[in-house]
Amino acid sequence: MLKGLSFRNARRQAGKYLIYWCSLIGSVALIYAFNALIFSDVMQELSSILNNGGSDEFSYMIIIFSFIITFILGWFVSYMMNFILKKRSREISTYMILGVDKKQIVKMLFIENLLLGASALIVGWILGIFVSKVLESIVINMFHGKYSLSPDFSLKAAGMTFLYFCIIYLIAQLKSNKKLVKMKLINLLNYDRYNENVLIHQTKTKSIMFCVSVLCGGMGIFFFSIPSGRLTDVFLGLLLIVFCLIVLFMGFGSIAQNMFEKGMNWKYKKSHLFLYRLLASKINGISIIMGIIATLFTVSIACIGIANSFYSVMNKSVDLQQFDVSIFHPNESYDFSSYEGYLSETKGVKKDYSYTLYTEEKTSFMKVRNNILSKYLKDIGRDLQYKDYTFAENQFDTFMKYSDYNILRNMLGLNPIKMDKNQFIIHCMPYLADAYKNYIGEKYKLTISDKDLSIAGIYIENFSQYGGYGNGQEYIIVIPDYLIDNMKPLYSLYVAITSEPLDSAYFTEFQKKFDTLENLNSGVVVAGNQGFVSKLRYDNKDYISGKYAMQSTGQAIILILPLFYLALIICIIGTVILSIQLLSENNIIIKHYGMLRTLGMIDSEVIKILKKHVCLYFSIPLIPAVIFGGILVSVFSYNMFNISFDAPVFFNIQIPILHAVAITLINFVVIYCIYVFITYVALRKEILHIK
């Protein structure tokens, strides 16, 4: 009999708490998908490329995040089991009064939860297959590889998901069983009437706590955002923000009540009093849960923001390199035909060009650059000197032929620049433009081989100038071809735009094909001359780089996907708890909305009030989370953008910061609104019976 009852109850619970069951399915699908990504051929190949056969950092990162998520989901499932137990306390009490043994009741509940969890696990596995393929396509797209859809089931990923799920459910079930066994019948009968323990009863004390929480929030933001960036300050700031969010709602009801009572004219308008009574009674009963949910939302927003910041850095690193392939040869002009032939055979070449850069071993323009860079490093609080980011091969002013310059502009789709034989051009990164304009003035003359040249213009289009070993280190001086003959060749470059997109695997193959070729962006620097550093480890080698040979791409992806993974799970958990808390009060809400309809209010007006009710309820924990989350994201983005690049690469750093914050909040709010809409539809259908 109890087994049949368990099956019936499990089916009923899945229907009654459908949003919880669907969220379990989504969580299982995400856990499976990320575990499948670890064991996929795509990730194994990329890991070997990124780490040159070394450690599997991405796999370890996913496993670490999976354990964190297992802990969070364990708390979530435990909370929901206790919540369902509270709502079913009278039903279970009836079984006990009828003489059913507690052990049998525990067994019945175990079977119910097992059926609910097993069904979520199976459906989650099926959904996870498709989610895993979406993740694979995202990873491959990041590396501009080719993707082919081939749905398959990973037994290893399924096994890991099953293990995590068993840990989650067993711990939650044991905790729930322990609580039920210890509970007396009288306590169980009244369990559904209990709210969380009210720690503070006096209105004045609540108001003080609210003010203290706001003060702690302000102090937390201050400590988190101070320029020193010490870990102790950051950690203290985060602790104060968490304390603020949890304590905030303990005093929120008192502040709201004071404001409401003072606004005599406002509270009697329209449905204000009705909505206030509904919301106040609910929030006062779950103030700590509201604080925890607001904290979860803040963490979710922060994770999405951090992932977006990493993604922005990754994209910017790629965009700064304009050519698909760039091969560097030091000290002289060079014949790149062997490399060109291999590239043409394997990927095809749309446009390519070989050229040489020159120097007079003077530093007039380099000194201007060094002064601006030194000021920038000081302003952002980095303990570096300009020499730490000036490569030995680029320590002098670098010159380019005018003919080479226009050919390169044509390759990049830029308009040609006109210049006569008595002029020169400066092409630099945006942060140097004003400094060079002030340095040159109106009457400046550049003297080369006893020939005076006037400025023809300063241009700031992206021209592969970041990181050195390209078209100068943040700037290049373009002069007429006839004046270059007396200069010393500095290095030569072969650049190409290919017919087919390249990925990191291709650069590895390219490098292995030629004994004379090394990776320029290996992350290794050596001591150069006159106290400068160099990326050239060998004097007799050529060095390859390109859009997707950047190490930052691989390092960024190690954190981007796991952070989105964590953020999604946390967002789902928080919104489900909010939804379930509201939907569980359907009997009370039916009574209140029934009164409105009894008094003659038409259904369209009732729906308007219901919409306001749902939106206000979901906005209460969202508003502080958006405020604190947005601030955390902006501070982190600012620091991330400054730390990731050794020179200012953004025309205005506020723009990418605002972009990161906006994208983060949009991503979060879209997910949030889905649950708000589902909750509203459920309330309208189940409570008001309006189709």
XYZ file of C-alpha atoms in Angstrom:
691
model
C 0.000 0.000 0.000
C 2.773 2.427 0.965
C 4.577 1.803 -2.334
C 1.428 2.674 -4.268
C 0.987 5.735 -2.085
C 4.608 6.729 -2.753
C 4.083 6.528 -6.526
C 0.902 8.589 -6.276
C 2.517 11.188 -4.022
C 5.619 11.439 -6.232
C 3.412 12.140 -9.258
C 1.458 14.706 -7.248
C 4.625 16.420 -5.960
C 6.043 16.622 -9.502
C 2.856 18.384 -10.596
C 2.513 20.624 -7.548
C 6.181 21.640 -7.514
C 6.691 21.419 -11.267
C 9.045 24.389 -11.306
C 11.279 22.627 -8.747
C 11.275 19.372 -10.715
C 12.047 21.169 -13.994
C 14.882 23.048 -12.288
C 16.352 19.740 -11.100
C 16.218 18.532 -14.703
C 17.970 21.707 -15.877
C 20.646 21.347 -13.198
C 21.288 17.699 -14.144
C 21.482 18.688 -17.823
C 24.074 21.375 -17.061
C 26.144 19.072 -14.829
C 26.085 16.334 -17.478
C 26.871 18.781 -20.299
C 29.939 20.229 -18.591
C 31.184 16.785 -17.574
C 30.651 15.580 -21.151
C 32.732 18.526 -22.311
C 35.625 17.305 -20.142
C 35.619 13.892 -21.831
C 34.857 15.110 -25.362
C 37.414 14.672 -28.147
C 37.203 18.402 -28.818
C 38.262 19.342 -25.292
C 40.976 16.690 -25.135
C 42.482 18.022 -28.360
C 42.254 21.651 -27.247
C 43.764 20.833 -23.840
C 46.770 19.202 -25.464
C 47.218 22.192 -27.750
C 46.834 24.838 -25.036
C 49.081 23.064 -22.577
C 51.453 21.442 -25.071
C 50.576 18.023 -23.692
C 50.755 19.227 -20.086
C 48.138 19.607 -17.389
C 44.391 19.471 -18.059
C 43.565 22.784 -16.395
C 40.115 23.078 -17.931
C 39.085 19.594 -16.761
C 40.297 20.302 -13.238
C 38.464 23.629 -13.210
C 35.174 21.995 -14.278
C 35.561 19.319 -11.583
C 36.260 21.966 -8.908
C 33.228 23.992 -9.981
C 31.131 20.809 -10.090
C 31.982 20.105 -6.447
C 31.014 23.678 -5.533
C 27.747 23.242 -7.415
C 27.183 19.867 -5.723
C 27.421 21.618 -2.361
C 25.033 24.402 -3.455
C 22.551 21.954 -4.984
C 22.784 19.829 -1.842
C 21.682 22.826 0.222
C 18.938 23.586 -2.327
C 17.519 20.038 -2.366
C 17.730 19.871 1.441
C 15.885 23.191 1.700
C 13.194 22.027 -0.733
C 12.739 18.691 1.063
C 12.270 20.535 4.343
C 9.923 23.002 2.647
C 7.797 20.189 1.179
C 7.838 18.399 4.543
C 6.517 21.583 6.167
C 3.701 21.878 3.618
C 2.798 18.174 4.024
C 3.163 18.089 7.805
C -0.568 17.621 8.464
C -0.790 14.825 5.904
C 2.142 13.020 7.530
C 0.652 13.658 10.986
C -2.526 11.945 9.816
C -0.517 8.843 8.851
C 1.005 8.800 12.334
C -2.399 9.189 14.025
C -3.674 6.269 11.932
C -0.869 4.143 13.378
C 1.664 4.112 10.538
C 5.157 3.619 11.957
C 7.647 6.486 11.539
C 10.124 4.173 9.826
C 7.528 3.308 7.189
C 6.723 6.991 6.696
C 10.441 7.722 6.281
C 10.657 4.860 3.771
C 7.643 6.204 1.885
C 9.143 9.704 1.687
C 12.466 8.218 0.593
C 10.759 6.356 -2.274
C 8.890 9.535 -3.274
C 12.079 11.612 -3.378
C 13.913 8.770 -5.122
C 11.274 8.630 -7.865
C 11.266 12.412 -8.218
C 15.075 12.542 -8.353
C 15.455 9.525 -10.664
C 12.970 10.940 -13.176
C 14.783 14.300 -13.095
C 18.106 12.486 -13.576
C 16.929 10.493 -16.617
C 15.257 13.447 -18.340
C 18.273 15.625 -17.424
C 20.644 13.146 -19.075
C 18.613 13.263 -22.303
C 18.443 17.066 -22.285
C 22.126 17.215 -21.311
C 23.154 15.502 -24.566
C 21.872 18.484 -26.546
C 23.210 21.047 -24.055
C 26.666 19.416 -24.260
C 26.664 19.806 -28.037
C 25.760 23.480 -27.682
C 28.714 23.903 -25.291
C 31.044 22.090 -27.691
C 29.974 24.385 -30.529
C 30.620 27.437 -28.308
C 34.125 26.203 -27.445
C 34.947 25.407 -31.072
C 33.580 28.790 -32.183
C 35.852 30.524 -29.652
C 38.807 28.873 -31.390
C 37.288 29.311 -34.860
C 37.335 25.604 -35.573
C 34.936 23.525 -37.641
C 31.967 21.977 -35.860
C 29.889 18.988 -36.923
C 26.783 17.919 -34.990
C 26.953 14.316 -33.764
C 24.772 13.664 -30.686
C 26.225 10.892 -28.536
C 25.919 9.763 -24.933
C 28.992 9.902 -22.671
C 28.985 7.106 -20.099
C 31.805 8.767 -18.145
C 29.908 12.066 -17.934
C 26.709 10.227 -16.991
C 28.607 8.333 -14.285
C 30.023 11.532 -12.783
C 26.600 13.190 -12.906
C 25.052 10.153 -11.200
C 27.733 10.286 -8.490
C 27.166 14.006 -7.834
C 23.393 13.510 -7.800
C 23.609 10.587 -5.369
C 25.734 12.680 -3.006
C 23.253 15.563 -3.227
C 20.168 13.437 -2.633
C 21.582 11.133 0.022
C 22.829 13.996 2.200
C 19.547 15.911 1.797
C 17.464 12.778 2.471
C 19.430 11.828 5.585
C 19.000 15.350 6.949
C 15.254 15.294 6.233
C 14.833 11.812 7.770
C 16.707 12.859 10.905
C 14.434 15.875 11.354
C 11.266 13.801 10.853
C 12.336 11.039 13.261
C 13.129 13.537 16.039
C 9.950 15.581 15.560
C 7.030 15.033 17.944
C 3.482 14.667 16.656
C 2.321 18.001 18.116
C 5.244 19.818 16.477
C 4.593 18.091 13.166
C 0.904 19.073 13.256
C 1.863 22.749 13.574
C 5.011 22.625 11.417
C 3.333 24.277 8.429
C 2.499 27.290 10.606
C 6.106 27.934 11.575
C 8.034 30.676 9.855
C 11.753 31.211 10.321
C 12.786 32.283 13.811
C 12.463 36.030 14.213
C 15.772 37.161 15.674
C 14.722 40.788 16.199
C 11.277 41.778 17.470
C 11.491 45.493 18.299
C 10.727 47.908 15.472
C 13.419 50.359 16.578
C 16.056 47.619 16.646
C 14.997 46.495 13.179
C 15.414 50.045 11.869
C 18.886 50.229 13.404
C 19.796 46.874 11.823
C 18.640 48.152 8.441
C 20.856 51.239 8.764
C 23.796 49.090 9.935
C 23.365 46.777 6.941
C 23.352 49.721 4.510
C 26.484 51.116 6.204
C 28.195 47.708 5.941
C 27.247 47.552 2.271
C 28.838 50.948 1.629
C 31.982 49.956 3.530
C 32.100 46.666 1.629
C 32.021 48.480 -1.711
C 34.768 50.830 -0.490
C 37.089 48.015 0.626
C 36.427 46.012 -2.536
C 37.153 48.922 -4.852
C 40.167 50.618 -3.200
C 43.102 50.809 -5.632
C 45.556 48.766 -3.505
C 43.722 45.582 -4.474
C 45.082 43.625 -1.484
C 43.389 40.266 -0.932
C 42.569 41.157 2.684
C 40.714 44.300 1.553
C 38.844 42.427 -1.182
C 37.892 39.594 1.183
C 36.752 42.034 3.895
C 34.716 43.962 1.330
C 32.968 40.803 0.139
C 32.204 39.710 3.721
C 30.661 43.106 4.517
C 28.519 42.962 1.372
C 27.278 39.449 2.224
C 26.502 40.573 5.793
C 24.638 43.589 4.405
C 22.475 41.474 2.095
C 21.557 38.897 4.738
C 20.768 41.451 7.477
C 19.133 43.974 5.125
C 15.760 42.230 5.005
C 15.546 41.817 8.790
C 15.008 45.562 9.073
C 13.422 46.138 5.670
C 9.877 45.462 6.924
C 10.187 48.071 9.681
C 11.509 50.753 7.318
C 8.824 49.927 4.739
C 6.131 50.089 7.428
C 7.304 53.514 8.652
C 7.375 54.869 5.108
C 3.989 53.357 4.337
C 2.291 54.754 7.445
C 3.626 58.249 6.792
C 2.339 58.240 3.225
C -1.356 58.513 4.120
C -2.443 59.800 0.734
C -0.354 57.272 -1.179
C -1.291 54.093 0.680
C -5.037 54.463 0.097
C -4.674 54.916 -3.645
C -5.573 52.055 -5.989
C -4.286 48.662 -4.765
C -1.336 49.927 -2.684
C -2.676 48.844 0.711
C -3.713 45.412 -0.583
C -0.298 44.741 -2.135
C 1.572 46.049 0.893
C -0.262 43.692 3.266
C 0.383 40.695 1.013
C 4.083 41.453 0.535
C 4.819 42.553 4.108
C 3.343 39.413 5.665
C 5.348 37.211 3.291
C 8.687 39.012 3.587
C 8.541 39.281 7.381
C 8.200 35.494 7.517
C 11.153 34.752 5.211
C 13.517 37.691 5.793
C 16.637 35.517 6.230
C 15.759 33.445 3.144
C 15.306 36.705 1.208
C 18.777 37.785 2.326
C 20.288 34.454 1.261
C 18.531 34.664 -2.119
C 19.781 38.240 -2.648
C 23.297 36.995 -1.837
C 22.923 34.122 -4.325
C 21.755 36.555 -7.000
C 24.700 38.865 -6.299
C 27.111 35.936 -6.632
C 25.404 34.863 -9.863
C 25.636 38.374 -11.332
C 29.283 38.610 -10.256
C 30.098 35.245 -11.896
C 28.425 36.264 -15.159
C 30.236 39.618 -15.027
C 33.628 38.036 -14.394
C 33.046 35.588 -17.250
C 32.022 38.480 -19.535
C 35.166 40.383 -18.533
C 37.361 37.408 -19.393
C 35.528 37.031 -22.693
C 36.005 40.737 -23.499
C 39.718 40.461 -22.730
C 39.969 37.367 -24.926
C 38.221 39.094 -27.839
C 40.298 42.244 -27.443
C 43.513 40.203 -27.423
C 42.461 38.636 -30.712
C 41.294 41.925 -32.265
C 44.591 43.652 -31.502
C 46.270 41.242 -33.929
C 44.856 42.232 -37.313
C 46.440 39.520 -39.443
C 45.546 35.839 -39.410
C 49.239 34.929 -39.589
C 52.327 36.983 -38.768
C 55.889 35.614 -38.989
C 58.787 37.586 -37.522
C 62.444 37.407 -38.637
C 65.010 39.486 -36.671
C 67.711 41.915 -37.841
C 67.363 41.754 -41.632
C 65.162 41.433 -44.682
C 64.166 37.837 -45.310
C 62.641 35.484 -47.875
C 59.461 33.953 -46.392
C 58.560 31.869 -49.471
C 58.741 28.468 -47.699
C 56.253 29.582 -45.055
C 54.078 31.234 -47.684
C 53.994 28.032 -49.746
C 52.890 25.863 -46.823
C 50.216 28.349 -45.776
C 48.899 28.606 -49.332
C 48.720 24.808 -49.707
C 47.000 24.130 -46.394
C 44.627 27.059 -45.853
C 44.787 29.244 -48.914
C 45.844 32.883 -48.900
C 43.595 35.819 -49.762
C 46.210 38.502 -49.217
C 49.781 38.415 -47.983
C 52.816 40.663 -47.912
C 56.463 40.676 -46.787
C 58.179 43.861 -45.642
C 60.923 45.233 -43.417
C 60.922 47.783 -40.591
C 63.892 50.067 -39.935
C 65.472 52.213 -37.237
C 68.023 55.011 -36.775
C 68.498 53.950 -33.140
C 67.014 57.240 -31.922
C 64.335 57.560 -29.250
C 62.574 60.930 -29.685
C 59.096 59.454 -30.158
C 59.808 56.498 -27.880
C 60.473 58.921 -24.997
C 57.013 60.440 -25.464
C 55.506 56.962 -25.430
C 57.508 56.011 -22.325
C 56.338 59.111 -20.425
C 52.676 58.451 -21.220
C 52.997 54.759 -20.372
C 54.759 55.508 -17.067
C 51.980 57.913 -16.075
C 49.347 55.333 -16.999
C 51.013 52.562 -14.956
C 51.245 54.903 -11.970
C 47.601 55.993 -12.272
C 46.276 52.420 -12.201
C 48.537 51.482 -9.288
C 50.735 48.945 -11.076
C 54.240 48.608 -9.703
C 55.898 48.527 -13.130
C 58.230 50.705 -15.162
C 57.985 51.375 -18.882
C 61.053 49.152 -19.394
C 59.056 46.188 -18.111
C 56.894 46.500 -21.175
C 59.354 47.696 -23.797
C 60.932 44.917 -25.801
C 64.586 45.160 -26.752
C 63.755 44.899 -30.463
C 61.376 47.888 -30.170
C 63.352 50.193 -27.867
C 64.126 52.666 -30.674
C 61.869 54.668 -32.989
C 60.624 52.321 -35.709
C 60.150 53.358 -39.340
C 58.156 51.944 -42.258
C 58.173 52.659 -45.979
C 55.211 54.674 -47.247
C 54.559 52.112 -50.014
C 54.491 49.247 -47.486
C 52.136 51.245 -45.281
C 49.491 51.730 -47.969
C 49.721 48.092 -49.085
C 49.066 46.993 -45.495
C 46.165 49.443 -45.195
C 44.679 47.962 -48.352
C 45.024 44.439 -46.896
C 43.095 45.557 -43.809
C 40.368 47.303 -45.799
C 41.496 50.818 -44.817
C 41.541 53.785 -47.174
C 44.972 54.766 -48.583
C 46.662 57.859 -47.134
C 48.163 60.535 -49.368
C 51.559 61.943 -48.424
C 54.136 63.860 -50.431
C 57.904 63.342 -50.384
C 58.447 66.009 -47.699
C 56.046 64.581 -45.125
C 55.753 61.760 -42.598
C 52.885 59.931 -40.905
C 52.499 58.626 -37.364
C 50.290 55.594 -36.900
C 49.769 54.803 -33.227
C 47.410 53.308 -30.688
C 44.684 55.748 -29.559
C 46.197 56.484 -26.133
C 49.284 58.090 -27.748
C 47.521 60.285 -30.317
C 47.078 63.408 -28.161
C 50.600 63.145 -26.755
C 52.131 63.014 -30.233
C 49.896 65.840 -31.428
C 51.128 68.033 -28.561
C 54.738 66.951 -29.070
C 54.746 67.766 -32.776
C 52.806 71.028 -32.586
C 52.504 73.128 -35.721
C 56.139 73.724 -36.673
C 57.819 70.399 -35.832
C 60.192 69.001 -38.448
C 61.448 65.397 -38.469
C 64.991 65.337 -39.846
C 66.124 62.187 -41.654
C 69.291 62.110 -43.798
C 69.417 65.935 -43.649
C 65.874 66.089 -45.007
C 63.196 67.950 -42.980
C 59.740 66.357 -42.986
C 56.462 67.856 -41.771
C 53.583 65.863 -40.328
C 50.941 64.607 -42.784
C 48.678 63.159 -40.112
C 48.279 60.942 -37.070
C 46.167 57.805 -37.526
C 44.837 55.448 -34.864
C 43.165 52.518 -36.672
C 43.966 49.040 -35.383
C 47.281 48.190 -37.051
C 48.816 45.232 -35.129
C 50.899 47.418 -32.825
C 50.167 45.977 -29.383
C 52.676 43.616 -27.797
C 55.666 44.552 -29.920
C 57.175 42.603 -32.835
C 54.532 43.951 -35.173
C 54.193 47.358 -36.771
C 56.167 49.012 -33.993
C 55.389 48.910 -30.293
C 52.230 51.023 -30.131
C 53.465 53.421 -32.823
C 55.205 53.481 -36.196
C 56.661 56.381 -38.213
C 55.909 56.226 -41.947
C 58.371 58.028 -44.228
C 58.965 58.292 -47.995
C 60.642 55.218 -49.489
C 63.736 57.059 -50.707
C 64.731 58.020 -47.149
C 64.829 54.469 -45.834
C 68.056 53.420 -47.600
C 70.418 54.765 -44.935
C 68.546 53.147 -42.061
C 69.335 49.898 -40.287
C 66.953 46.959 -40.919
C 65.315 46.143 -37.593
C 63.272 43.075 -38.498
C 61.140 41.741 -41.317
C 57.566 40.481 -41.234
C 55.371 38.225 -43.309
C 51.646 38.828 -42.773
C 48.701 37.052 -44.343
C 44.922 36.938 -44.392
C 43.843 33.377 -45.139
C 40.956 31.960 -47.152
C 39.937 29.578 -44.371
C 39.650 30.419 -40.657
C 42.535 29.274 -38.477
C 42.504 27.777 -35.009
C 45.107 27.114 -32.343
C 45.637 23.557 -33.610
C 46.764 24.861 -36.987
C 49.407 27.129 -35.453
C 50.774 24.177 -33.520
C 50.965 22.116 -36.740
C 52.579 25.034 -38.576
C 55.248 25.368 -35.902
C 55.995 21.624 -35.939
C 56.357 21.641 -39.733
C 59.415 23.929 -39.634
C 62.430 23.502 -37.340
C 63.172 27.199 -37.764
C 59.832 28.328 -36.321
C 58.871 29.118 -32.708
C 55.738 30.476 -31.038
C 56.136 34.213 -30.389
C 53.456 34.336 -27.677
C 54.750 31.462 -25.564
C 54.553 33.575 -22.403
C 58.329 33.299 -21.903
C 60.541 36.407 -21.886
C 64.311 36.657 -21.585
C 66.681 39.476 -20.700
C 67.490 41.723 -23.648
C 70.075 44.480 -23.997
C 70.163 47.709 -21.953
C 67.769 46.350 -19.323
C 64.904 45.598 -21.709
C 63.171 42.237 -22.091
C 62.731 40.099 -25.204
C 60.364 37.394 -26.438
C 63.073 35.934 -28.673
C 64.550 32.930 -26.905
C 66.718 31.898 -29.868
C 68.684 34.146 -32.223
C 68.489 31.754 -35.178
C 64.721 31.226 -35.166
C 61.690 32.820 -36.773
C 58.575 33.462 -34.673
C 54.933 32.922 -35.583
C 51.850 34.578 -34.136
C 48.366 35.448 -35.309
C 44.794 36.122 -34.301
C 44.120 32.762 -32.687
C 47.607 31.833 -31.558
C 47.160 34.003 -28.477
C 47.674 32.206 -25.178
C 45.097 34.450 -23.523
C 42.372 32.750 -25.563
C 43.139 29.393 -24.015
C 43.635 30.749 -20.513
C 40.389 32.733 -20.620
C 38.241 29.789 -21.676
C 39.418 27.849 -18.616
C 37.370 30.270 -16.488
C 34.652 31.584 -18.832
C 32.535 28.445 -19.194
C 32.828 27.245 -15.560
C 31.796 30.698 -14.306
C 28.729 30.735 -16.552
C 28.048 27.173 -15.359
C 28.111 28.264 -11.703
C 26.100 31.442 -12.372
C 23.304 29.558 -14.154
C 22.926 27.026 -11.347
C 22.891 29.718 -8.639
C 20.396 31.855 -10.567
C 18.098 28.859 -11.079
C 18.253 27.900 -7.391
C 17.468 31.419 -6.155
C 14.556 31.994 -8.527
C 13.054 28.557 -7.852
C 13.064 29.158 -4.085
C 11.379 32.529 -4.629
C 8.784 31.000 -6.957
C 8.029 28.051 -4.676
C 7.700 30.357 -1.651
C 5.063 32.397 -3.458
C 3.231 29.503 -5.138
C 3.035 27.595 -1.856
C 0.817 30.340 -0.401
C -1.892 29.788 -2.997
C -4.621 29.149 -0.410
C -3.958 32.490 1.297
C -3.644 34.336 -2.003
C -6.864 32.734 -3.308
C -8.646 34.061 -0.247
C -7.343 37.626 -0.699
C -7.939 37.803 -4.449
C -11.310 36.102 -3.960
C -12.310 39.012 -1.726
C -11.517 41.446 -4.532
C -13.665 39.514 -6.968
C -16.466 39.202 -4.407
C -16.411 42.987 -3.996
C -17.069 43.272 -7.729
C -13.608 43.819 -9.216
C -13.482 42.604 -12.816
C -10.964 39.948 -13.835
C -8.853 42.321 -15.958
C -8.237 44.539 -12.906
C -7.449 41.489 -10.761
C -4.866 40.408 -13.361
C -3.247 43.873 -13.255
C -2.927 43.655 -9.468
C -1.557 40.110 -9.747
C 1.094 41.300 -12.226
C 2.137 44.055 -9.823
C 2.148 41.556 -6.945
C 4.468 39.118 -8.756
C 6.778 41.836 -10.123
C 7.129 43.577 -6.743
C 7.732 40.278 -4.948
C 10.520 39.274 -7.344
C 11.978 42.794 -7.384
C 12.630 42.930 -3.627
C 15.711 40.626 -3.587
C 16.637 41.599 -7.149
C 17.197 45.330 -6.539
C 20.003 45.048 -3.925
C 21.532 42.163 -5.902
C 21.623 44.261 -9.083
C 23.111 47.243 -7.219
C 25.858 45.289 -5.460
C 26.377 42.882 -8.362
C 26.675 45.744 -10.847
C 29.225 47.518 -8.642
C 31.257 44.320 -8.157
C 31.249 43.676 -11.910
C 32.305 47.247 -12.751
C 35.165 47.184 -10.214
C 36.338 43.750 -11.347
C 36.084 44.711 -15.041
C 38.111 47.870 -14.464
C 40.863 45.940 -12.680
C 40.698 43.083 -15.180
C 41.039 45.351 -18.210
C 43.971 47.199 -16.637
C 45.810 44.088 -15.439
C 45.328 42.089 -18.648
C 47.007 44.651 -20.884
C 50.310 46.413 -20.326
C 49.209 49.509 -22.207
C 45.841 51.285 -22.620
C 44.134 49.368 -25.430
C 40.654 50.875 -25.054
C 39.844 54.284 -26.491
C 37.734 54.930 -23.379
C 37.863 52.250 -20.673
C 34.457 53.304 -19.308
C 32.776 52.019 -22.480
C 33.859 48.346 -22.149
C 33.114 48.493 -18.403
C 29.567 49.747 -19.028
C 29.236 47.155 -21.788
C 30.324 44.361 -19.414
C 27.878 45.512 -16.715
C 25.011 45.911 -19.204
C 25.557 42.501 -20.833
C 25.835 40.872 -17.397
C 22.607 42.373 -16.086
C 20.749 41.627 -19.323
C 21.840 37.965 -19.232
C 20.791 37.624 -15.599
C 17.493 39.494 -15.936
C 16.476 37.452 -19.005
C 16.874 34.197 -17.031
C 15.146 35.814 -14.053
C 12.199 37.056 -16.100
C 11.563 33.555 -17.456
C 10.901 32.326 -13.915
C 8.867 35.443 -13.084
C 6.655 34.776 -16.099
C 6.258 31.071 -15.240
C 5.280 31.994 -11.677
C 2.775 34.584 -12.889
C 1.168 32.120 -15.320
C 0.959 29.460 -12.598
C -0.685 31.910 -10.185
C -3.138 33.146 -12.787
C -4.130 29.633 -13.794
C -4.035 27.741 -10.505
C -5.136 30.457 -8.077
C -7.418 32.788 -10.003
C -8.576 30.110 -12.496
C -8.223 32.606 -15.319
C -7.158 30.986 -18.586
